[in-house]
Amino acid sequence: MTARQRQQQPKHKLPMLSTVALAVLTLTMLPLIVGACTKTNNTTTKNYSTETLNIRIPQDMDTLDPHKASSAGTKEVMFNVFRGLLTPTPDGTLVGGIASNYSVNNNRTQYTFHIRPNVLFHNGNPVESKDVVYSYRRLMGSIDPSIRYKSLDIVTGVEAINTTTVRFTLSESNNSILTEFTRAIIPENSGDTIGTNPIGTGPYRLQNYSPTQFIAMEAFPQFYLGEAPIKNVTFRIIPHITTTILAANSQSSNSLDIIPDLPYNNFAMLNMSNFNNIAENLNLVQILAYNHTYAPLANKDVRIAISQAINKTRIIDLLTNSEGTPLESHMTPLMGAYYNNSIATPYPYNETEALLSLKRSPYKNGFNLTITVPSNYQLHVDTAVLIAENLNTIGINTTIKTVEWGVWLNDVYKSANYEATVVGFAGKLDPYQTLRRYSSTYSNNFFHYNNATFDQLINTALRGNTSQSEKAYRDAQGVLAEDLAAYFIMDPAVHTAVRKGIAGWTTYPISVIDVYALYNTNAILQGSNRTITNTNSKTSNTPDDANSSIDNGNPREPSGTRT
């Protein structure tokens, strides 16, 4: 039995008031949301030719412009609207997106892509090489100075060979370049309007967007792989768990059908006769991040004391039902050969040793620490609560500051105006993109971490041969662990509630909600009444061949590609 097929039951409960609050809220609000949907003998019927699949997301879009998006939550939704030359599969393979194939010269400095003949934008116009050239010139900062992906600085030229052929020239070979070809292709000269009128090539096109409320999409009939089985989908922006549970348990046509990333101990509040519980690891790195410009955290003895004070096992047991994978550096086992599996916990949990380590520092009498956490991610809030309990015990006066997601993005991620934060970093297809955030030259190094040995290893990994690259990435993880660049917690076992009768929920090693893969098991034909019938069949959760692992952590080339 795979992880995604397990029906999970909670073993522990957090000492929080969320259950009581939910009960009160249910009594006061339930009459407002019970609506038109009929339910007989545990069967809820929806007409999917006219009604909508509803998916809960906890945060608003930071932008609809795919080239400006920084939030993984935005990217996982807009994956359904945009496609790149290449696109990832659930096992981490890179396959042809709008490109049918590509070729590479002998010294790996020229990549030539051939566009599929049947790819259309949502406005009906065919995708041509000029659109690809425009998109990458914009990504490289040539068109909009506010957009510049430094990872593309190595690209010295993008040229249209003909209407369906594009050639990229690099200044030198680069082991990380393939993933750069997954970036969204937009119509030529659409940069000024793409943020309000997002025209892509994906399986869904935007219908309506109401900030803080929802983003609605409809299947694009001319999608190059065929029209999606689910015709309409609405991502409902619901930050709080209590409101989410109410929306899932209601009998209205707006009731939630899928709830990704639902904390496992909230499943007891769901009407589980209507839902399957799918558990899986997501190649996500949850950490207690340090701002190394905050004087106490710049001191290694303090960081040692923090590591020794935190009971990681208790966090994983309480918050993931013991299913999370403990981490000692900023990479998960799903990254295969790049993952360093030999790192031992450098400073394991030991409260007595933590007190001694703190006394060796200039802060032997303790100090104040504020952990800023995005309020819409309950897992991170709960983790911060447990960490604060541990740190207060050794004299670090820890307070938790919860903020809205947009505030966190601006103040913490973009402005580095924080002391510490608990956050999860979405998986990447490429190990360089996973680790580069700790590089002293990386523009989004909001930790302000600086380690010359780490920088050198990352540069070696980017340019070396396969064995050199793999070793350099593993050694770089060792540096982060020994230097305590952050407190690495876990790759959480994420639970998703999927209404019974809906199949195809698929996990990727990056943040993706792949609506195109979803279908209803009881009525596949377009325009038919799709009846969601409660069933105990585990096989309805997801196809057996779907998995979230990366083959040796190495993104591969599209099928049929020649080098």
mmCIF file with all atom_site columns, N, CA, C and O in Angstrom, residues 4 7 48 53-55 248 256-262 267 270-280 495-507 513 518-521 532-535 537 540-542:
data_model
loop_
_atom_site.group_PDB
_atom_site.id
_atom_site.type_symbol
_atom_site.label_atom_id
_atom_site.label_alt_id
_atom_site.label_comp_id
_atom_site.label_asym_id
_atom_site.label_entity_id
_atom_site.label_seq_id
_atom_site.pdbx_PDB_ins_code
_atom_site.Cartn_x
_atom_site.Cartn_y
_atom_site.Cartn_z
_atom_site.occupancy
_atom_site.B_iso_or_equiv
_atom_site.pdbx_formal_charge
_atom_site.auth_seq_id
_atom_site.auth_comp_id
_atom_site.auth_asym_id
_atom_site.auth_atom_id
_atom_site.pdbx_PDB_model_num
ATOM 1   N N  . ARG A 1 4   ? -0.071  7.369  -0.406  1.00 0.00 ? 4   ARG A N  1
ATOM 2   C CA . ARG A 1 4   ? -1.248  8.114  -0.850  1.00 0.00 ? 4   ARG A CA 1
ATOM 3   C C  . ARG A 1 4   ? -2.528  7.315  -0.684  1.00 0.00 ? 4   ARG A C  1
ATOM 4   O O  . ARG A 1 4   ? -3.616  7.840  -0.830  1.00 0.00 ? 4   ARG A O  1
ATOM 5   N N  . GLN A 1 7   ? -5.435  5.348  4.829   1.00 0.00 ? 7   GLN A N  1
ATOM 6   C CA . GLN A 1 7   ? -6.474  6.097  5.522   1.00 0.00 ? 7   GLN A CA 1
ATOM 7   C C  . GLN A 1 7   ? -5.933  6.400  6.912   1.00 0.00 ? 7   GLN A C  1
ATOM 8   O O  . GLN A 1 7   ? -5.751  5.513  7.739   1.00 0.00 ? 7   GLN A O  1
ATOM 9   N N  . TYR A 1 48  ? -21.406 18.137 -13.603 1.00 0.00 ? 48  TYR A N  1
ATOM 10  C CA . TYR A 1 48  ? -20.132 18.763 -13.894 1.00 0.00 ? 48  TYR A CA 1
ATOM 11  C C  . TYR A 1 48  ? -20.097 19.460 -15.257 1.00 0.00 ? 48  TYR A C  1
ATOM 12  O O  . TYR A 1 48  ? -19.103 20.040 -15.631 1.00 0.00 ? 48  TYR A O  1
ATOM 13  N N  . LEU A 1 53  ? -15.862 22.158 -9.903  1.00 0.00 ? 53  LEU A N  1
ATOM 14  C CA . LEU A 1 53  ? -14.998 21.498 -8.920  1.00 0.00 ? 53  LEU A CA 1
ATOM 15  C C  . LEU A 1 53  ? -14.350 22.585 -8.081  1.00 0.00 ? 53  LEU A C  1
ATOM 16  O O  . LEU A 1 53  ? -13.731 23.518 -8.617  1.00 0.00 ? 53  LEU A O  1
ATOM 17  N N  . ASN A 1 54  ? -14.488 22.496 -6.768  1.00 0.00 ? 54  ASN A N  1
ATOM 18  C CA . ASN A 1 54  ? -13.983 23.522 -5.862  1.00 0.00 ? 54  ASN A CA 1
ATOM 19  C C  . ASN A 1 54  ? -12.772 23.012 -5.090  1.00 0.00 ? 54  ASN A C  1
ATOM 20  O O  . ASN A 1 54  ? -12.847 21.968 -4.434  1.00 0.00 ? 54  ASN A O  1
ATOM 21  N N  . ILE A 1 55  ? -11.675 23.749 -5.189  1.00 0.00 ? 55  ILE A N  1
ATOM 22  C CA . ILE A 1 55  ? -10.430 23.387 -4.518  1.00 0.00 ? 55  ILE A CA 1
ATOM 23  C C  . ILE A 1 55  ? -10.054 24.507 -3.558  1.00 0.00 ? 55  ILE A C  1
ATOM 24  O O  . ILE A 1 55  ? -10.018 25.684 -3.950  1.00 0.00 ? 55  ILE A O  1
ATOM 25  N N  . ALA A 1 248 ? -16.304 22.420 3.416   1.00 0.00 ? 248 ALA A N  1
ATOM 26  C CA . ALA A 1 248 ? -16.209 21.033 2.947   1.00 0.00 ? 248 ALA A CA 1
ATOM 27  C C  . ALA A 1 248 ? -17.425 20.220 3.374   1.00 0.00 ? 248 ALA A C  1
ATOM 28  O O  . ALA A 1 248 ? -17.913 19.362 2.626   1.00 0.00 ? 248 ALA A O  1
ATOM 29  N N  . LEU A 1 256 ? -16.583 22.333 -0.868  1.00 0.00 ? 256 LEU A N  1
ATOM 30  C CA . LEU A 1 256 ? -15.237 22.001 -1.324  1.00 0.00 ? 256 LEU A CA 1
ATOM 31  C C  . LEU A 1 256 ? -15.154 20.534 -1.731  1.00 0.00 ? 256 LEU A C  1
ATOM 32  O O  . LEU A 1 256 ? -15.693 19.650 -1.065  1.00 0.00 ? 256 LEU A O  1
ATOM 33  N N  . ASP A 1 257 ? -14.426 20.296 -2.814  1.00 0.00 ? 257 ASP A N  1
ATOM 34  C CA . ASP A 1 257 ? -14.211 18.934 -3.298  1.00 0.00 ? 257 ASP A CA 1
ATOM 35  C C  . ASP A 1 257 ? -12.808 18.426 -3.002  1.00 0.00 ? 257 ASP A C  1
ATOM 36  O O  . ASP A 1 257 ? -12.603 17.221 -2.850  1.00 0.00 ? 257 ASP A O  1
ATOM 37  N N  . ILE A 1 258 ? -11.840 19.342 -2.943  1.00 0.00 ? 258 ILE A N  1
ATOM 38  C CA . ILE A 1 258 ? -10.453 18.965 -2.673  1.00 0.00 ? 258 ILE A CA 1
ATOM 39  C C  . ILE A 1 258 ? -9.851  19.984 -1.713  1.00 0.00 ? 258 ILE A C  1
ATOM 40  O O  . ILE A 1 258 ? -9.987  21.199 -1.913  1.00 0.00 ? 258 ILE A O  1
ATOM 41  N N  . ILE A 1 259 ? -9.181  19.482 -0.675  1.00 0.00 ? 259 ILE A N  1
ATOM 42  C CA . ILE A 1 259 ? -8.490  20.344 0.287   1.00 0.00 ? 259 ILE A CA 1
ATOM 43  C C  . ILE A 1 259 ? -7.041  19.873 0.374   1.00 0.00 ? 259 ILE A C  1
ATOM 44  O O  . ILE A 1 259 ? -6.716  18.944 1.109   1.00 0.00 ? 259 ILE A O  1
ATOM 45  N N  . PRO A 1 260 ? -6.139  20.477 -0.399  1.00 0.00 ? 260 PRO A N  1
ATOM 46  C CA . PRO A 1 260 ? -4.724  20.105 -0.279  1.00 0.00 ? 260 PRO A CA 1
ATOM 47  C C  . PRO A 1 260 ? -4.145  20.579 1.051   1.00 0.00 ? 260 PRO A C  1
ATOM 48  O O  . PRO A 1 260 ? -4.619  21.557 1.645   1.00 0.00 ? 260 PRO A O  1
ATOM 49  N N  . ASP A 1 261 ? -3.123  19.883 1.495   1.00 0.00 ? 261 ASP A N  1
ATOM 50  C CA . ASP A 1 261 ? -2.329  20.308 2.653   1.00 0.00 ? 261 ASP A CA 1
ATOM 51  C C  . ASP A 1 261 ? -3.175  20.528 3.904   1.00 0.00 ? 261 ASP A C  1
ATOM 52  O O  . ASP A 1 261 ? -2.969  21.472 4.659   1.00 0.00 ? 261 ASP A O  1
ATOM 53  N N  . LEU A 1 262 ? -4.119  19.649 4.141   1.00 0.00 ? 262 LEU A N  1
ATOM 54  C CA . LEU A 1 262 ? -4.944  19.751 5.343   1.00 0.00 ? 262 LEU A CA 1
ATOM 55  C C  . LEU A 1 262 ? -4.235  19.051 6.502   1.00 0.00 ? 262 LEU A C  1
ATOM 56  O O  . LEU A 1 262 ? -3.892  17.877 6.395   1.00 0.00 ? 262 LEU A O  1
ATOM 57  N N  . PHE A 1 267 ? -8.791  16.132 10.057  1.00 0.00 ? 267 PHE A N  1
ATOM 58  C CA . PHE A 1 267 ? -9.651  15.208 9.335   1.00 0.00 ? 267 PHE A CA 1
ATOM 59  C C  . PHE A 1 267 ? -10.796 14.695 10.207  1.00 0.00 ? 267 PHE A C  1
ATOM 60  O O  . PHE A 1 267 ? -11.862 14.335 9.703   1.00 0.00 ? 267 PHE A O  1
ATOM 61  N N  . LEU A 1 270 ? -13.921 16.529 9.474   1.00 0.00 ? 270 LEU A N  1
ATOM 62  C CA . LEU A 1 270 ? -14.565 16.343 8.180   1.00 0.00 ? 270 LEU A CA 1
ATOM 63  C C  . LEU A 1 270 ? -15.598 15.224 8.240   1.00 0.00 ? 270 LEU A C  1
ATOM 64  O O  . LEU A 1 270 ? -15.466 14.280 9.027   1.00 0.00 ? 270 LEU A O  1
ATOM 65  N N  . ASN A 1 271 ? -16.589 15.324 7.387   1.00 0.00 ? 271 ASN A N  1
ATOM 66  C CA . ASN A 1 271 ? -17.495 14.198 7.174   1.00 0.00 ? 271 ASN A CA 1
ATOM 67  C C  . ASN A 1 271 ? -16.778 13.206 6.261   1.00 0.00 ? 271 ASN A C  1
ATOM 68  O O  . ASN A 1 271 ? -16.828 13.311 5.042   1.00 0.00 ? 271 ASN A O  1
ATOM 69  N N  . MET A 1 272 ? -16.084 12.253 6.866   1.00 0.00 ? 272 MET A N  1
ATOM 70  C CA . MET A 1 272 ? -15.205 11.372 6.103   1.00 0.00 ? 272 MET A CA 1
ATOM 71  C C  . MET A 1 272 ? -15.965 10.345 5.270   1.00 0.00 ? 272 MET A C  1
ATOM 72  O O  . MET A 1 272 ? -15.355 9.597  4.513   1.00 0.00 ? 272 MET A O  1
ATOM 73  N N  . SER A 1 273 ? -17.289 10.317 5.389   1.00 0.00 ? 273 SER A N  1
ATOM 74  C CA . SER A 1 273 ? -18.031 9.461  4.469   1.00 0.00 ? 273 SER A CA 1
ATOM 75  C C  . SER A 1 273 ? -18.011 10.041 3.053   1.00 0.00 ? 273 SER A C  1
ATOM 76  O O  . SER A 1 273 ? -18.328 9.359  2.088   1.00 0.00 ? 273 SER A O  1
ATOM 77  N N  . ASN A 1 274 ? -17.592 11.302 2.942   1.00 0.00 ? 274 ASN A N  1
ATOM 78  C CA . ASN A 1 274 ? -17.542 11.964 1.633   1.00 0.00 ? 274 ASN A CA 1
ATOM 79  C C  . ASN A 1 274 ? -16.131 12.102 1.070   1.00 0.00 ? 274 ASN A C  1
ATOM 80  O O  . ASN A 1 274 ? -15.984 12.471 -0.098  1.00 0.00 ? 274 ASN A O  1
ATOM 81  N N  . PHE A 1 275 ? -15.106 11.838 1.864   1.00 0.00 ? 275 PHE A N  1
ATOM 82  C CA . PHE A 1 275 ? -13.740 12.154 1.441   1.00 0.00 ? 275 PHE A CA 1
ATOM 83  C C  . PHE A 1 275 ? -12.792 10.975 1.605   1.00 0.00 ? 275 PHE A C  1
ATOM 84  O O  . PHE A 1 275 ? -12.946 10.149 2.507   1.00 0.00 ? 275 PHE A O  1
ATOM 85  N N  . ASN A 1 276 ? -11.812 10.927 0.742   1.00 0.00 ? 276 ASN A N  1
ATOM 86  C CA . ASN A 1 276 ? -10.635 10.087 0.934   1.00 0.00 ? 276 ASN A CA 1
ATOM 87  C C  . ASN A 1 276 ? -9.512  10.944 1.497   1.00 0.00 ? 276 ASN A C  1
ATOM 88  O O  . ASN A 1 276 ? -9.396  12.137 1.187   1.00 0.00 ? 276 ASN A O  1
ATOM 89  N N  . ASN A 1 277 ? -8.670  10.334 2.310   1.00 0.00 ? 277 ASN A N  1
ATOM 90  C CA . ASN A 1 277 ? -7.516  11.008 2.907   1.00 0.00 ? 277 ASN A CA 1
ATOM 91  C C  . ASN A 1 277 ? -6.264  10.470 2.231   1.00 0.00 ? 277 ASN A C  1
ATOM 92  O O  . ASN A 1 277 ? -5.901  9.308  2.407   1.00 0.00 ? 277 ASN A O  1
ATOM 93  N N  . ILE A 1 278 ? -5.592  11.309 1.443   1.00 0.00 ? 278 ILE A N  1
ATOM 94  C CA . ILE A 1 278 ? -4.406  10.891 0.705   1.00 0.00 ? 278 ILE A CA 1
ATOM 95  C C  . ILE A 1 278 ? -3.176  11.496 1.378   1.00 0.00 ? 278 ILE A C  1
ATOM 96  O O  . ILE A 1 278 ? -3.079  12.714 1.528   1.00 0.00 ? 278 ILE A O  1
ATOM 97  N N  . ALA A 1 279 ? -2.247  10.659 1.794   1.00 0.00 ? 279 ALA A N  1
ATOM 98  C CA . ALA A 1 279 ? -1.033  11.124 2.464   1.00 0.00 ? 279 ALA A CA 1
ATOM 99  C C  . ALA A 1 279 ? 0.162   10.926 1.552   1.00 0.00 ? 279 ALA A C  1
ATOM 100 O O  . ALA A 1 279 ? 0.290   9.889  0.901   1.00 0.00 ? 279 ALA A O  1
ATOM 101 N N  . GLU A 1 280 ? 1.044   11.925 1.521   1.00 0.00 ? 280 GLU A N  1
ATOM 102 C CA . GLU A 1 280 ? 2.221   11.844 0.661   1.00 0.00 ? 280 GLU A CA 1
ATOM 103 C C  . GLU A 1 280 ? 3.264   12.874 1.088   1.00 0.00 ? 280 GLU A C  1
ATOM 104 O O  . GLU A 1 280 ? 2.938   13.881 1.692   1.00 0.00 ? 280 GLU A O  1
ATOM 105 N N  . HIS A 1 495 ? -1.378  15.814 3.878   1.00 0.00 ? 495 HIS A N  1
ATOM 106 C CA . HIS A 1 495 ? -2.641  15.111 3.662   1.00 0.00 ? 495 HIS A CA 1
ATOM 107 C C  . HIS A 1 495 ? -3.552  15.955 2.788   1.00 0.00 ? 495 HIS A C  1
ATOM 108 O O  . HIS A 1 495 ? -3.667  17.166 2.970   1.00 0.00 ? 495 HIS A O  1
ATOM 109 N N  . THR A 1 496 ? -4.204  15.301 1.857   1.00 0.00 ? 496 THR A N  1
ATOM 110 C CA . THR A 1 496 ? -5.157  15.969 0.978   1.00 0.00 ? 496 THR A CA 1
ATOM 111 C C  . THR A 1 496 ? -6.509  15.268 1.087   1.00 0.00 ? 496 THR A C  1
ATOM 112 O O  . THR A 1 496 ? -6.583  14.043 0.963   1.00 0.00 ? 496 THR A O  1
ATOM 113 N N  . ALA A 1 497 ? -7.543  16.043 1.339   1.00 0.00 ? 497 ALA A N  1
ATOM 114 C CA . ALA A 1 497 ? -8.906  15.499 1.351   1.00 0.00 ? 497 ALA A CA 1
ATOM 115 C C  . ALA A 1 497 ? -9.470  15.609 -0.059  1.00 0.00 ? 497 ALA A C  1
ATOM 116 O O  . ALA A 1 497 ? -9.556  16.706 -0.612  1.00 0.00 ? 497 ALA A O  1
ATOM 117 N N  . VAL A 1 498 ? -9.833  14.466 -0.639  1.00 0.00 ? 498 VAL A N  1
ATOM 118 C CA . VAL A 1 498 ? -10.378 14.426 -1.997  1.00 0.00 ? 498 VAL A CA 1
ATOM 119 C C  . VAL A 1 498 ? -11.752 13.764 -1.941  1.00 0.00 ? 498 VAL A C  1
ATOM 120 O O  . VAL A 1 498 ? -11.889 12.639 -1.441  1.00 0.00 ? 498 VAL A O  1
ATOM 121 N N  . ARG A 1 499 ? -12.757 14.477 -2.443  1.00 0.00 ? 499 ARG A N  1
ATOM 122 C CA . ARG A 1 499 ? -14.108 13.937 -2.404  1.00 0.00 ? 499 ARG A CA 1
ATOM 123 C C  . ARG A 1 499 ? -14.156 12.596 -3.140  1.00 0.00 ? 499 ARG A C  1
ATOM 124 O O  . ARG A 1 499 ? -13.604 12.449 -4.231  1.00 0.00 ? 499 ARG A O  1
ATOM 125 N N  . LYS A 1 500 ? -14.806 11.630 -2.531  1.00 0.00 ? 500 LYS A N  1
ATOM 126 C CA . LYS A 1 500 ? -14.902 10.296 -3.131  1.00 0.00 ? 500 LYS A CA 1
ATOM 127 C C  . LYS A 1 500 ? -15.618 10.375 -4.470  1.00 0.00 ? 500 LYS A C  1
ATOM 128 O O  . LYS A 1 500 ? -16.611 11.072 -4.628  1.00 0.00 ? 500 LYS A O  1
ATOM 129 N N  . GLY A 1 501 ? -15.070 9.649  -5.425  1.00 0.00 ? 501 GLY A N  1
ATOM 130 C CA . GLY A 1 501 ? -15.578 9.703  -6.775  1.00 0.00 ? 501 GLY A CA 1
ATOM 131 C C  . GLY A 1 501 ? -14.711 10.548 -7.690  1.00 0.00 ? 501 GLY A C  1
ATOM 132 O O  . GLY A 1 501 ? -14.857 10.484 -8.899  1.00 0.00 ? 501 GLY A O  1
ATOM 133 N N  . ILE A 1 502 ? -13.806 11.353 -7.098  1.00 0.00 ? 502 ILE A N  1
ATOM 134 C CA . ILE A 1 502 ? -12.850 12.123 -7.887  1.00 0.00 ? 502 ILE A CA 1
ATOM 135 C C  . ILE A 1 502 ? -11.520 11.392 -7.839  1.00 0.00 ? 502 ILE A C  1
ATOM 136 O O  . ILE A 1 502 ? -11.013 11.061 -6.765  1.00 0.00 ? 502 ILE A O  1
ATOM 137 N N  . ALA A 1 503 ? -10.945 11.131 -8.984  1.00 0.00 ? 503 ALA A N  1
ATOM 138 C CA . ALA A 1 503 ? -9.677  10.406 -9.060  1.00 0.00 ? 503 ALA A CA 1
ATOM 139 C C  . ALA A 1 503 ? -8.656  11.245 -9.822  1.00 0.00 ? 503 ALA A C  1
ATOM 140 O O  . ALA A 1 503 ? -8.983  12.254 -10.444 1.00 0.00 ? 503 ALA A O  1
ATOM 141 N N  . GLY A 1 504 ? -7.391  10.810 -9.725  1.00 0.00 ? 504 GLY A N  1
ATOM 142 C CA . GLY A 1 504 ? -6.334  11.443 -10.490 1.00 0.00 ? 504 GLY A CA 1
ATOM 143 C C  . GLY A 1 504 ? -5.489  12.423 -9.715  1.00 0.00 ? 504 GLY A C  1
ATOM 144 O O  . GLY A 1 504 ? -4.596  13.051 -10.284 1.00 0.00 ? 504 GLY A O  1
ATOM 145 N N  . TRP A 1 505 ? -5.762  12.601 -8.403  1.00 0.00 ? 505 TRP A N  1
ATOM 146 C CA . TRP A 1 505 ? -4.921  13.519 -7.630  1.00 0.00 ? 505 TRP A CA 1
ATOM 147 C C  . TRP A 1 505 ? -3.472  13.040 -7.698  1.00 0.00 ? 505 TRP A C  1
ATOM 148 O O  . TRP A 1 505 ? -3.154  11.899 -7.390  1.00 0.00 ? 505 TRP A O  1
ATOM 149 N N  . THR A 1 506 ? -2.584  13.931 -8.126  1.00 0.00 ? 506 THR A N  1
ATOM 150 C CA . THR A 1 506 ? -1.217  13.542 -8.450  1.00 0.00 ? 506 THR A CA 1
ATOM 151 C C  . THR A 1 506 ? -0.229  14.472 -7.768  1.00 0.00 ? 506 THR A C  1
ATOM 152 O O  . THR A 1 506 ? -0.406  15.691 -7.783  1.00 0.00 ? 506 THR A O  1
ATOM 153 N N  . THR A 1 507 ? 0.806   13.890 -7.191  1.00 0.00 ? 507 THR A N  1
ATOM 154 C CA . THR A 1 507 ? 1.833   14.651 -6.505  1.00 0.00 ? 507 THR A CA 1
ATOM 155 C C  . THR A 1 507 ? 3.056   14.830 -7.394  1.00 0.00 ? 507 THR A C  1
ATOM 156 O O  . THR A 1 507 ? 3.479   13.900 -8.078  1.00 0.00 ? 507 THR A O  1
ATOM 157 N N  . ILE A 1 513 ? -0.794  21.938 -8.491  1.00 0.00 ? 513 ILE A N  1
ATOM 158 C CA . ILE A 1 513 ? -2.133  21.356 -8.390  1.00 0.00 ? 513 ILE A CA 1
ATOM 159 C C  . ILE A 1 513 ? -2.563  21.072 -9.822  1.00 0.00 ? 513 ILE A C  1
ATOM 160 O O  . ILE A 1 513 ? -2.945  21.977 -10.568 1.00 0.00 ? 513 ILE A O  1
ATOM 161 N N  . LEU A 1 518 ? -7.224  15.287 -13.095 1.00 0.00 ? 518 LEU A N  1
ATOM 162 C CA . LEU A 1 518 ? -8.388  14.870 -12.322 1.00 0.00 ? 518 LEU A CA 1
ATOM 163 C C  . LEU A 1 518 ? -9.532  14.440 -13.229 1.00 0.00 ? 518 LEU A C  1
ATOM 164 O O  . LEU A 1 518 ? -9.712  14.966 -14.328 1.00 0.00 ? 518 LEU A O  1
ATOM 165 N N  . TYR A 1 519 ? -10.328 13.490 -12.732 1.00 0.00 ? 519 TYR A N  1
ATOM 166 C CA . TYR A 1 519 ? -11.525 13.068 -13.453 1.00 0.00 ? 519 TYR A CA 1
ATOM 167 C C  . TYR A 1 519 ? -12.491 12.447 -12.458 1.00 0.00 ? 519 TYR A C  1
ATOM 168 O O  . TYR A 1 519 ? -12.127 12.131 -11.319 1.00 0.00 ? 519 TYR A O  1
ATOM 169 N N  . ASN A 1 520 ? -13.733 12.317 -12.881 1.00 0.00 ? 520 ASN A N  1
ATOM 170 C CA . ASN A 1 520 ? -14.749 11.709 -12.040 1.00 0.00 ? 520 ASN A CA 1
ATOM 171 C C  . ASN A 1 520 ? -14.916 10.252 -12.420 1.00 0.00 ? 520 ASN A C  1
ATOM 172 O O  . ASN A 1 520 ? -15.072 9.930  -13.597 1.00 0.00 ? 520 ASN A O  1
ATOM 173 N N  . THR A 1 521 ? -14.881 9.379  -11.446 1.00 0.00 ? 521 THR A N  1
ATOM 174 C CA . THR A 1 521 ? -14.880 7.945  -11.736 1.00 0.00 ? 521 THR A CA 1
ATOM 175 C C  . THR A 1 521 ? -16.241 7.422  -12.167 1.00 0.00 ? 521 THR A C  1
ATOM 176 O O  . THR A 1 521 ? -16.336 6.342  -12.744 1.00 0.00 ? 521 THR A O  1
ATOM 177 N N  . ILE A 1 532 ? -21.122 11.917 -7.638  1.00 0.00 ? 532 ILE A N  1
ATOM 178 C CA . ILE A 1 532 ? -20.043 11.617 -6.699  1.00 0.00 ? 532 ILE A CA 1
ATOM 179 C C  . ILE A 1 532 ? -20.580 10.639 -5.672  1.00 0.00 ? 532 ILE A C  1
ATOM 180 O O  . ILE A 1 532 ? -21.354 10.994 -4.797  1.00 0.00 ? 532 ILE A O  1
ATOM 181 N N  . THR A 1 533 ? -20.203 9.414  -5.788  1.00 0.00 ? 533 THR A N  1
ATOM 182 C CA . THR A 1 533 ? -20.728 8.364  -4.921  1.00 0.00 ? 533 THR A CA 1
ATOM 183 C C  . THR A 1 533 ? -19.703 7.979  -3.879  1.00 0.00 ? 533 THR A C  1
ATOM 184 O O  . THR A 1 533 ? -18.556 7.715  -4.205  1.00 0.00 ? 533 THR A O  1
ATOM 185 N N  . ASN A 1 534 ? -20.104 7.926  -2.620  1.00 0.00 ? 534 ASN A N  1
ATOM 186 C CA . ASN A 1 534 ? -19.189 7.537  -1.567  1.00 0.00 ? 534 ASN A CA 1
ATOM 187 C C  . ASN A 1 534 ? -18.838 6.064  -1.708  1.00 0.00 ? 534 ASN A C  1
ATOM 188 O O  . ASN A 1 534 ? -19.699 5.197  -1.783  1.00 0.00 ? 534 ASN A O  1
ATOM 189 N N  . THR A 1 535 ? -17.558 5.801  -1.735  1.00 0.00 ? 535 THR A N  1
ATOM 190 C CA . THR A 1 535 ? -17.086 4.425  -1.897  1.00 0.00 ? 535 THR A CA 1
ATOM 191 C C  . THR A 1 535 ? -15.860 4.226  -1.046  1.00 0.00 ? 535 THR A C  1
ATOM 192 O O  . THR A 1 535 ? -15.107 5.154  -0.808  1.00 0.00 ? 535 THR A O  1
ATOM 193 N N  . SER A 1 537 ? -13.470 2.238  -1.901  1.00 0.00 ? 537 SER A N  1
ATOM 194 C CA . SER A 1 537 ? -12.407 1.738  -2.772  1.00 0.00 ? 537 SER A CA 1
ATOM 195 C C  . SER A 1 537 ? -11.184 2.633  -2.702  1.00 0.00 ? 537 SER A C  1
ATOM 196 O O  . SER A 1 537 ? -11.247 3.823  -2.970  1.00 0.00 ? 537 SER A O  1
ATOM 197 N N  . SER A 1 540 ? -9.712  4.452  -5.978  1.00 0.00 ? 540 SER A N  1
ATOM 198 C CA . SER A 1 540 ? -10.265 5.670  -6.548  1.00 0.00 ? 540 SER A CA 1
ATOM 199 C C  . SER A 1 540 ? -9.461  6.901  -6.165  1.00 0.00 ? 540 SER A C  1
ATOM 200 O O  . SER A 1 540 ? -9.699  7.980  -6.666  1.00 0.00 ? 540 SER A O  1
ATOM 201 N N  . ASN A 1 541 ? -8.492  6.730  -5.261  1.00 0.00 ? 541 ASN A N  1
ATOM 202 C CA . ASN A 1 541 ? -7.717  7.888  -4.821  1.00 0.00 ? 541 ASN A CA 1
ATOM 203 C C  . ASN A 1 541 ? -6.879  8.478  -5.932  1.00 0.00 ? 541 ASN A C  1
ATOM 204 O O  . ASN A 1 541 ? -6.850  9.674  -6.153  1.00 0.00 ? 541 ASN A O  1
ATOM 205 N N  . THR A 1 542 ? -6.139  7.633  -6.625  1.00 0.00 ? 542 THR A N  1
ATOM 206 C CA . THR A 1 542 ? -5.206  8.132  -7.631  1.00 0.00 ? 542 THR A CA 1
ATOM 207 C C  . THR A 1 542 ? -4.685  6.943  -8.422  1.00 0.00 ? 542 THR A C  1
ATOM 208 O O  . THR A 1 542 ? -4.678  5.819  -7.912  1.00 0.00 ? 542 THR A O  1
#
